[in-house]
Tab-separated table of C-alpha atoms in Angstrom:
chain	number	residue	atom	x	y	z
A	12	UNK	CA	-40.868	-9.250	74.313
A	13	UNK	CA	-38.408	-8.554	77.080
A	14	UNK	CA	-37.131	-5.010	77.207
A	15	UNK	CA	-34.082	-3.347	78.722
A	16	UNK	CA	-33.679	0.180	79.992
A	17	UNK	CA	-30.496	1.923	78.906
A	18	UNK	CA	-28.561	3.021	81.972
A	19	UNK	CA	-27.647	6.609	82.668
A	20	UNK	CA	-23.976	5.599	82.663
A	21	UNK	CA	-24.253	4.579	79.015
A	22	UNK	CA	-26.115	7.761	78.080
A	23	UNK	CA	-23.499	9.873	79.844
A	24	UNK	CA	-20.706	8.266	77.842
A	25	UNK	CA	-22.280	9.139	74.491
A	26	UNK	CA	-21.329	12.861	74.632
A	27	UNK	CA	-17.792	11.808	75.526
A	28	UNK	CA	-17.629	9.593	72.428
A	29	UNK	CA	-19.159	12.402	70.392
A	30	UNK	CA	-16.622	14.967	71.535
A	31	UNK	CA	-13.729	12.714	70.656
A	32	UNK	CA	-15.221	11.729	67.276
A	33	UNK	CA	-15.652	15.413	66.365
A	34	UNK	CA	-11.998	15.955	67.211
A	35	UNK	CA	-11.053	13.020	64.951
A	36	UNK	CA	-13.181	14.427	62.150
A	37	UNK	CA	-11.445	17.791	62.467
A	38	UNK	CA	-8.156	15.959	62.028
A	39	UNK	CA	-9.675	14.308	58.922
A	40	UNK	CA	-9.602	10.808	60.411
A	41	UNK	CA	-12.148	8.707	58.493
A	42	UNK	CA	-12.486	5.527	60.577
A	43	UNK	CA	-11.687	4.581	64.165
A	44	UNK	CA	-11.576	1.269	66.024
A	45	UNK	CA	-13.017	0.647	69.477
A	46	UNK	CA	-9.400	-0.075	70.542
A	47	UNK	CA	-8.278	3.424	69.500
A	48	UNK	CA	-11.319	5.029	71.113
A	49	UNK	CA	-10.756	3.002	74.265
A	50	UNK	CA	-7.110	3.948	74.519
A	51	UNK	CA	-7.870	7.626	74.048
A	52	UNK	CA	-10.754	7.688	76.495
A	53	UNK	CA	-9.332	5.275	79.060
A	54	UNK	CA	-12.231	2.871	78.583
A	55	UNK	CA	-12.420	-0.833	77.804
A	56	UNK	CA	-12.987	-1.303	74.010
A	57	UNK	CA	-15.564	-4.021	74.745
A	58	UNK	CA	-17.461	-1.495	76.864
A	59	UNK	CA	-17.507	0.986	73.985
A	60	UNK	CA	-18.739	-1.643	71.523
A	61	UNK	CA	-21.449	-2.714	73.963
A	62	UNK	CA	-22.542	0.883	74.633
A	63	UNK	CA	-22.916	1.652	70.940
A	64	UNK	CA	-24.580	-1.678	70.163
A	65	UNK	CA	-27.559	-0.656	72.333
A	66	UNK	CA	-28.450	1.838	69.644
A	67	UNK	CA	-27.534	0.050	66.436
A	68	UNK	CA	-24.971	-1.839	64.433
A	69	UNK	CA	-22.538	0.972	63.664
A	70	UNK	CA	-19.134	-0.723	63.374
A	71	UNK	CA	-17.601	-3.108	60.878
A	72	UNK	CA	-15.263	-5.924	61.919
A	73	UNK	CA	-11.655	-5.213	61.015
A	74	UNK	CA	-12.488	-1.668	59.870
A	75	UNK	CA	-14.067	-0.006	62.877
A	76	UNK	CA	-16.470	2.894	62.920
A	77	UNK	CA	-16.969	5.428	60.140
A	78	UNK	CA	-16.297	8.676	62.036
A	79	UNK	CA	-18.786	10.940	60.204
A	80	UNK	CA	-21.531	8.341	60.266
A	81	UNK	CA	-21.077	7.652	63.972
A	82	UNK	CA	-21.125	11.396	64.773
A	83	UNK	CA	-24.390	11.719	62.890
A	84	UNK	CA	-25.871	8.687	64.659
A	85	UNK	CA	-24.872	9.784	68.166
A	86	UNK	CA	-26.189	13.292	67.490
A	87	UNK	CA	-29.447	11.690	66.477
A	88	UNK	CA	-29.584	9.420	69.545
A	89	UNK	CA	-28.928	12.403	71.808
A	90	UNK	CA	-31.456	14.472	69.829
A	91	UNK	CA	-28.863	17.094	69.038
A	92	UNK	CA	-30.332	17.192	65.536
A	93	UNK	CA	-33.394	18.858	67.068
A	94	UNK	CA	-33.549	22.455	68.252
A	95	UNK	CA	-33.567	22.394	72.054
A	96	UNK	CA	-34.102	25.650	73.904
A	97	UNK	CA	-32.548	26.072	77.337
A	98	UNK	CA	-33.327	28.595	80.087
A	99	UNK	CA	-30.940	29.616	82.866
A	100	UNK	CA	-31.713	31.033	86.303
A	101	UNK	CA	-28.895	32.802	88.130
A	102	UNK	CA	-27.034	35.553	86.256
A	103	UNK	CA	-23.913	35.370	88.431
A	104	UNK	CA	-20.370	34.487	87.402
A	105	UNK	CA	-21.217	30.859	86.701
A	106	UNK	CA	-24.351	31.760	84.745
A	107	UNK	CA	-22.281	34.154	82.638
A	108	UNK	CA	-19.614	31.520	82.083
A	109	UNK	CA	-22.192	28.961	80.943
A	110	UNK	CA	-23.786	31.398	78.507
A	111	UNK	CA	-20.374	32.216	77.047
A	112	UNK	CA	-19.484	28.564	76.914
A	113	UNK	CA	-22.549	27.410	75.042
A	114	UNK	CA	-22.084	30.139	72.438
A	115	UNK	CA	-19.249	27.996	71.101
A	116	UNK	CA	-21.506	25.016	70.581
A	117	UNK	CA	-22.349	24.386	66.965
A	118	UNK	CA	-25.355	22.446	68.076
A	119	UNK	CA	-28.983	23.295	68.235
A	120	UNK	CA	-29.002	23.419	72.001
A	121	UNK	CA	-29.027	27.059	73.041
A	122	UNK	CA	-29.573	29.167	76.116
A	123	UNK	CA	-32.374	31.456	74.936
A	124	UNK	CA	-33.398	33.147	78.212
A	125	UNK	CA	-31.699	34.159	81.474
A	126	UNK	CA	-33.501	34.985	84.710
A	127	UNK	CA	-32.472	36.384	88.079
A	128	UNK	CA	-34.247	37.470	91.243
A	129	UNK	CA	-31.859	40.349	91.943
A	130	UNK	CA	-33.133	43.782	90.972
A	131	UNK	CA	-29.640	44.983	90.030
A	132	UNK	CA	-29.148	42.225	87.454
A	133	UNK	CA	-32.497	42.479	85.682
A	134	UNK	CA	-32.192	44.182	82.301
A	135	UNK	CA	-28.423	43.689	82.059
A	136	UNK	CA	-26.989	41.934	79.013
A	137	UNK	CA	-25.458	38.453	78.815
A	138	UNK	CA	-24.472	37.449	75.285
A	139	UNK	CA	-27.258	39.551	73.769
A	140	UNK	CA	-29.832	38.175	76.201
A	141	UNK	CA	-31.519	40.608	78.602
A	142	UNK	CA	-31.730	39.204	82.122
A	143	UNK	CA	-35.436	38.827	82.969
A	144	UNK	CA	-37.099	38.910	86.396
A	145	UNK	CA	-38.258	35.629	87.947
A	146	UNK	CA	-41.864	36.830	87.607
A	147	UNK	CA	-41.558	36.402	83.817
A	148	UNK	CA	-40.005	32.954	83.973
A	149	UNK	CA	-43.055	30.739	83.604
A	150	UNK	CA	-44.469	32.750	80.701
A	151	UNK	CA	-41.143	32.933	78.884
A	152	UNK	CA	-40.414	29.229	79.320
A	153	UNK	CA	-43.782	28.394	77.777
A	154	UNK	CA	-43.634	30.964	74.968
A	155	UNK	CA	-40.092	30.081	73.941
A	156	UNK	CA	-40.611	26.322	74.265
A	157	UNK	CA	-37.768	25.987	76.744
A	158	UNK	CA	-37.310	22.297	77.544
A	159	UNK	CA	-34.205	22.293	79.749
A	160	UNK	CA	-33.600	24.538	82.762
A	161	UNK	CA	-30.166	25.320	84.199
A	162	UNK	CA	-29.933	26.383	87.849
A	163	UNK	CA	-26.919	28.469	88.935
A	164	UNK	CA	-28.372	30.132	92.045
A	165	UNK	CA	-27.169	29.717	95.649
A	166	UNK	CA	-28.163	26.486	97.408
A	167	UNK	CA	-30.907	28.104	99.484
A	168	UNK	CA	-32.813	29.271	96.382
A	169	UNK	CA	-32.348	26.230	94.165
A	170	UNK	CA	-35.408	24.252	95.284
A	171	UNK	CA	-37.711	27.220	94.670
A	172	UNK	CA	-36.252	27.766	91.204
A	173	UNK	CA	-36.631	24.057	90.405
A	174	UNK	CA	-40.304	24.205	91.381
A	175	UNK	CA	-40.826	27.203	89.104
A	176	UNK	CA	-39.160	25.347	86.240
A	177	UNK	CA	-41.371	22.312	86.871
A	178	UNK	CA	-44.492	24.453	86.948
A	179	UNK	CA	-43.438	26.097	83.705
A	180	UNK	CA	-43.146	22.657	82.134
A	181	UNK	CA	-39.441	21.999	81.556
A	182	UNK	CA	-38.607	18.327	81.066
A	183	UNK	CA	-35.069	18.334	82.457
A	184	UNK	CA	-32.910	20.355	84.842
A	185	UNK	CA	-29.153	20.757	85.077
A	186	UNK	CA	-28.459	21.800	88.659
A	187	UNK	CA	-25.212	23.508	89.678
A	188	UNK	CA	-26.362	24.305	93.229
A	189	UNK	CA	-24.916	21.989	95.886
A	190	UNK	CA	-28.276	20.561	96.995
A	191	UNK	CA	-30.371	17.565	96.032
A	192	UNK	CA	-33.543	18.819	94.359
A	193	UNK	CA	-36.951	17.305	94.925
A	194	UNK	CA	-38.903	17.241	91.677
A	195	UNK	CA	-41.648	15.018	90.227
A	196	UNK	CA	-40.356	11.823	88.618
A	197	UNK	CA	-41.232	12.938	85.072
A	198	UNK	CA	-38.574	15.673	85.310
A	199	UNK	CA	-34.991	14.505	84.846
A	200	UNK	CA	-32.358	16.182	87.036
A	201	UNK	CA	-28.602	15.996	86.574
A	202	UNK	CA	-26.419	17.562	89.208
A	203	UNK	CA	-23.249	19.247	88.022
A	204	UNK	CA	-20.866	19.570	90.902
A	205	UNK	CA	-17.297	20.808	90.685
A	206	UNK	CA	-16.484	19.318	94.040
A	207	UNK	CA	-17.172	15.818	92.715
A	208	UNK	CA	-14.487	16.321	90.082
A	209	UNK	CA	-12.053	17.969	92.463
A	210	UNK	CA	-12.557	15.502	95.294
A	211	UNK	CA	-12.210	12.462	93.055
A	212	UNK	CA	-8.944	13.921	91.704
A	213	UNK	CA	-7.617	14.190	95.239
A	214	UNK	CA	-7.942	10.434	95.585
A	215	UNK	CA	-5.242	10.019	92.947
A	216	UNK	CA	-2.758	12.433	94.472
A	217	UNK	CA	-0.737	10.034	96.540
A	218	UNK	CA	-2.346	6.691	95.819
A	219	UNK	CA	-2.440	6.577	92.060
A	220	UNK	CA	-2.866	2.936	91.120
A	221	UNK	CA	-3.640	2.074	94.730
A	222	UNK	CA	-4.048	-1.629	95.094
A	223	UNK	CA	-6.147	-3.627	97.485
A	224	UNK	CA	-6.191	-7.398	97.993
A	225	UNK	CA	-8.771	-9.383	96.061
A	226	UNK	CA	-11.143	-11.082	98.497
B	21	UNK	CA	-1.140	-11.932	96.524
B	22	UNK	CA	-3.538	-10.892	93.776
B	23	UNK	CA	-4.378	-7.210	93.725
B	24	UNK	CA	-7.185	-5.179	92.227
B	25	UNK	CA	-7.194	-1.614	90.985
B	26	UNK	CA	-10.132	0.479	92.099
B	27	UNK	CA	-11.922	1.867	89.059
B	28	UNK	CA	-12.376	5.572	88.438
B	29	UNK	CA	-16.136	5.029	88.433
B	30	UNK	CA	-15.987	3.919	92.072
B	31	UNK	CA	-13.754	6.832	93.043
B	32	UNK	CA	-16.080	9.291	91.325
B	33	UNK	CA	-19.049	8.005	93.300
B	34	UNK	CA	-17.371	8.605	96.681
B	35	UNK	CA	-17.843	12.412	96.613
B	36	UNK	CA	-21.483	11.849	95.700
B	37	UNK	CA	-21.916	9.618	98.751
B	38	UNK	CA	-20.044	12.154	100.847
B	39	UNK	CA	-22.237	15.055	99.750
B	40	UNK	CA	-25.384	13.150	100.606
B	41	UNK	CA	-24.022	11.938	103.956
B	42	UNK	CA	-23.136	15.507	104.935
B	43	UNK	CA	-26.690	16.527	104.113
B	44	UNK	CA	-27.997	13.694	106.314
B	45	UNK	CA	-25.719	14.771	109.142
B	46	UNK	CA	-27.005	18.336	108.893
B	47	UNK	CA	-30.511	16.909	109.297
B	48	UNK	CA	-29.204	15.024	112.358
B	49	UNK	CA	-29.715	11.589	110.824
B	50	UNK	CA	-27.438	9.144	112.684
B	51	UNK	CA	-27.519	5.992	110.542
B	52	UNK	CA	-28.431	5.232	106.953
B	53	UNK	CA	-28.986	1.990	105.046
B	54	UNK	CA	-27.627	1.253	101.575
B	55	UNK	CA	-31.286	1.017	100.511
B	56	UNK	CA	-31.970	4.600	101.619
B	57	UNK	CA	-28.765	5.843	100.036
B	58	UNK	CA	-29.578	3.972	96.844
B	59	UNK	CA	-33.069	5.372	96.619
B	60	UNK	CA	-31.857	8.900	97.167
B	61	UNK	CA	-28.983	8.647	94.718
B	62	UNK	CA	-30.706	6.482	92.108
B	63	UNK	CA	-28.134	3.718	92.528
B	64	UNK	CA	-28.417	0.015	93.241
B	65	UNK	CA	-27.901	-0.590	97.023
B	66	UNK	CA	-25.681	-3.593	96.221
B	67	UNK	CA	-23.491	-1.298	94.126
B	68	UNK	CA	-23.120	1.097	97.064
B	69	UNK	CA	-22.234	-1.709	99.483
B	70	UNK	CA	-19.702	-3.064	96.992
B	71	UNK	CA	-18.155	0.391	96.390
B	72	UNK	CA	-17.676	1.017	100.098
B	73	UNK	CA	-16.432	-2.507	100.797
B	74	UNK	CA	-13.359	-1.822	98.630
B	75	UNK	CA	-12.152	0.468	101.389
B	76	UNK	CA	-13.278	-1.245	104.542
B	77	UNK	CA	-16.073	-2.840	106.512
B	78	UNK	CA	-18.134	0.248	107.355
B	79	UNK	CA	-21.719	-1.042	107.629
B	80	UNK	CA	-23.545	-3.268	110.073
B	81	UNK	CA	-26.241	-5.711	108.955
B	82	UNK	CA	-29.728	-4.559	109.907
B	83	UNK	CA	-28.443	-1.190	111.113
B	84	UNK	CA	-26.664	0.321	108.155
B	85	UNK	CA	-23.923	2.912	108.160
B	86	UNK	CA	-23.075	5.321	110.962
B	87	UNK	CA	-23.343	8.666	109.149
B	88	UNK	CA	-20.578	10.543	111.013
B	89	UNK	CA	-18.175	7.632	110.874
B	90	UNK	CA	-18.725	7.070	107.151
B	91	UNK	CA	-18.205	10.792	106.450
B	92	UNK	CA	-14.917	10.654	108.312
B	93	UNK	CA	-13.836	7.503	106.481
B	94	UNK	CA	-14.706	8.785	102.998
B	95	UNK	CA	-12.943	12.075	103.729
B	96	UNK	CA	-9.918	10.059	104.698
B	97	UNK	CA	-10.073	7.855	101.584
B	98	UNK	CA	-10.370	10.946	99.367
B	99	UNK	CA	-7.588	12.623	101.393
B	100	UNK	CA	-9.816	15.538	102.257
B	101	UNK	CA	-8.351	15.371	105.753
B	102	UNK	CA	-5.077	16.652	104.235
B	103	UNK	CA	-4.463	20.205	103.110
B	104	UNK	CA	-4.479	20.211	99.311
B	105	UNK	CA	-3.534	23.405	97.524
B	106	UNK	CA	-5.028	24.095	94.125
B	107	UNK	CA	-3.926	26.558	91.426
B	108	UNK	CA	-6.172	27.936	88.682
B	109	UNK	CA	-5.229	29.319	85.277
B	110	UNK	CA	-7.800	31.482	83.511
B	111	UNK	CA	-9.284	34.404	85.431
B	112	UNK	CA	-12.403	34.671	83.275
B	113	UNK	CA	-16.031	34.241	84.294
B	114	UNK	CA	-15.661	30.526	84.917
B	115	UNK	CA	-12.439	30.972	86.875
B	116	UNK	CA	-14.184	33.558	89.056
B	117	UNK	CA	-17.160	31.282	89.554
B	118	UNK	CA	-14.937	28.391	90.629
B	119	UNK	CA	-13.040	30.553	93.118
B	120	UNK	CA	-16.312	31.767	94.597
B	121	UNK	CA	-17.673	28.254	94.659
B	122	UNK	CA	-14.784	26.683	96.501
B	123	UNK	CA	-14.889	29.403	99.148
B	124	UNK	CA	-17.968	27.618	100.446
B	125	UNK	CA	-16.099	24.372	100.914
B	126	UNK	CA	-15.348	23.530	104.501
B	127	UNK	CA	-12.619	21.230	103.344
B	128	UNK	CA	-8.902	21.621	103.162
B	129	UNK	CA	-8.888	21.820	99.409
B	130	UNK	CA	-8.382	25.434	98.459
B	131	UNK	CA	-7.565	27.529	95.414
B	132	UNK	CA	-4.488	29.407	96.633
B	133	UNK	CA	-3.266	31.021	93.394
B	134	UNK	CA	-4.811	32.318	90.170
B	135	UNK	CA	-2.927	32.977	86.922
B	136	UNK	CA	-3.775	34.570	83.611
B	137	UNK	CA	-1.890	35.490	80.450
B	138	UNK	CA	-3.897	38.656	79.830
B	139	UNK	CA	-2.200	41.897	80.859
B	140	UNK	CA	-5.521	43.509	81.860
B	141	UNK	CA	-6.332	40.762	84.375
B	142	UNK	CA	-2.979	40.564	86.123
B	143	UNK	CA	-3.053	42.198	89.543
B	144	UNK	CA	-6.849	42.186	89.793
B	145	UNK	CA	-8.485	40.569	92.802
B	146	UNK	CA	-10.454	37.323	92.965
B	147	UNK	CA	-11.538	36.359	96.480
B	148	UNK	CA	-8.506	38.061	98.010
B	149	UNK	CA	-6.130	36.429	95.541
B	150	UNK	CA	-4.154	38.662	93.183
B	151	UNK	CA	-4.139	37.318	89.627
B	152	UNK	CA	-0.519	36.495	88.746
B	153	UNK	CA	1.140	36.448	85.305
B	154	UNK	CA	1.843	33.074	83.701
B	155	UNK	CA	5.573	33.790	84.034
B	156	UNK	CA	5.237	33.326	87.815
B	157	UNK	CA	3.260	30.120	87.594
B	158	UNK	CA	5.974	27.507	87.893
B	159	UNK	CA	7.663	29.253	90.842
B	160	UNK	CA	4.394	29.827	92.681
B	161	UNK	CA	3.188	26.258	92.170
B	162	UNK	CA	6.425	24.969	93.683
B	163	UNK	CA	6.599	27.473	96.543
B	164	UNK	CA	2.985	27.032	97.577
B	165	UNK	CA	3.021	23.243	97.157
B	166	UNK	CA	0.154	23.322	94.673
B	167	UNK	CA	-0.782	19.757	93.802
B	168	UNK	CA	-3.868	20.192	91.620
B	169	UNK	CA	-4.191	22.558	88.654
B	170	UNK	CA	-7.495	23.811	87.259
B	171	UNK	CA	-7.601	24.979	83.639
B	172	UNK	CA	-10.310	27.459	82.614
B	173	UNK	CA	-8.672	29.002	79.545
B	174	UNK	CA	-9.923	28.826	75.932
B	175	UNK	CA	-9.366	25.523	74.109
B	176	UNK	CA	-6.445	26.807	72.049
B	177	UNK	CA	-4.395	27.654	75.161
B	178	UNK	CA	-5.238	24.639	77.310
B	179	UNK	CA	-2.467	22.298	76.125
B	180	UNK	CA	0.200	24.940	76.788
B	181	UNK	CA	-1.156	25.593	80.279
B	182	UNK	CA	-1.264	21.853	80.991
B	183	UNK	CA	2.402	21.562	80.003
B	184	UNK	CA	3.309	24.407	82.343
B	185	UNK	CA	1.412	22.715	85.175
B	186	UNK	CA	3.211	19.442	84.472
B	187	UNK	CA	6.588	21.164	84.421
B	188	UNK	CA	5.769	22.840	87.711
B	189	UNK	CA	5.026	19.441	89.208
B	190	UNK	CA	1.273	19.259	89.779
B	191	UNK	CA	-0.046	15.732	90.206
B	192	UNK	CA	-3.540	16.214	88.822
B	193	UNK	CA	-5.413	18.551	86.494
B	194	UNK	CA	-9.084	19.433	86.292
B	195	UNK	CA	-9.653	20.646	82.734
B	196	UNK	CA	-12.656	22.781	81.781
B	197	UNK	CA	-11.419	23.501	78.250
B	198	UNK	CA	-13.160	21.463	75.550
B	199	UNK	CA	-10.030	19.634	74.389
B	200	UNK	CA	-8.334	16.374	75.290
B	201	UNK	CA	-5.005	17.156	76.961
B	202	UNK	CA	-1.822	15.237	76.327
B	203	UNK	CA	0.106	14.833	79.582
B	204	UNK	CA	2.534	12.229	80.960
B	205	UNK	CA	0.851	9.199	82.497
B	206	UNK	CA	1.858	10.127	86.077
B	207	UNK	CA	-0.425	13.182	85.903
B	208	UNK	CA	-4.114	12.470	86.345
B	209	UNK	CA	-6.519	14.539	84.222
B	210	UNK	CA	-10.272	14.815	84.699
B	211	UNK	CA	-12.229	16.706	82.097
B	212	UNK	CA	-15.149	18.766	83.344
B	213	UNK	CA	-17.455	19.460	80.478
B	214	UNK	CA	-20.827	21.145	80.748
B	215	UNK	CA	-21.820	19.841	77.353
B	216	UNK	CA	-21.577	16.259	78.600
B	217	UNK	CA	-24.197	17.033	81.224
B	218	UNK	CA	-26.384	19.036	78.883
B	219	UNK	CA	-26.190	16.576	76.003
B	220	UNK	CA	-26.933	13.567	78.170
B	221	UNK	CA	-29.985	15.393	79.554
B	222	UNK	CA	-31.261	15.911	76.009
B	223	UNK	CA	-31.402	12.162	75.591
B	224	UNK	CA	-34.132	12.023	78.207
B	225	UNK	CA	-36.284	14.763	76.735
B	226	UNK	CA	-38.594	12.695	74.624
B	227	UNK	CA	-37.415	9.150	75.280
B	228	UNK	CA	-37.274	8.948	79.052
B	229	UNK	CA	-37.457	5.261	79.897
B	230	UNK	CA	-36.746	4.349	76.278
B	231	UNK	CA	-36.800	0.619	75.909
B	232	UNK	CA	-34.947	-1.599	73.485
B	233	UNK	CA	-35.337	-5.335	72.961
B	234	UNK	CA	-33.029	-7.632	74.881
B	235	UNK	CA	-30.892	-9.577	72.421
């Protein structure tokens, strides 16, 4: 049997669908068409149907998608129906902001431990978590079954932190430091970079709808 | 003459190319092939060649891309060779982190004003910027020629802030609040959402390389 790997682009769109579906549910919308989703999210409806069809047959012709059912299915595909513990290294402003931010999540993904190398930060409180020294990181990651690591340290320290996370056994890393991390291929890394968002916005400032000749 | 709109996906990849090219330049690499770029960035080399070809004929067969020249060209395409002033509303932890973060940028894109609605924050200092009250926002945006607005306020306040930005005349908004903003079509909005990154990582935790039958 031939098989097909699902691209990262598809996987990255699922949380976007999920976020919008949750908003629809809060407004007590029961069903939604791929046309409506597409219009709202600035995506081609055919693309949305294709993305979702990788995972199952969720929509009904002429009716669309049942909002609650699709939320439940996407949460399952993304494994948000499991408890996923997250650890964060770097108790600076961004680390604080991320801890605050994820408190709002109703999901089972939670930052359960925060680490920092700086003496002055160790023992301080972030959302009821005591900042731990780096020397405790590997033990804590293993004891608390932390599966995702978040890196919010300066660029120069990020590679070292990533290596510690890998040694501790995390399966995935979300990296906010502006460097490309070198990790073994079994560890998944996503880079979160504000400059990517800002810089791509700049493109639209004076050339929105810029057109080039078809070759 | 037929024309073609360049997709947001292409535009969003340009800063990723740029970041990697700058890293190569720092390591004194002079030329790079689309194969090398593709391997590093986990993208198909043909995709990279196609993306760049929208904007010009930058590569040479058998040699690849001149790193310095391509940096200069991408900076020009993204308009990073212009001065672009940015305003931020929401002087919380995330707002602080973003101001600190962009200080490191060598580019002409700069946060030049910070606003907050909370009495206790007004007048405090963030990276040598005094936090201003919301009542000054429209005047300051116009006087300082602020073209991009960043929103780091709680979800419930984000739509109001977006409307103020629009009234003041910004052309683009980077929204960190977990809501979908309603703005006129001439204003470009990108949503930055940590949960999108985190949730899409979760997908890879136990099913990395998940395979489904080709239909």
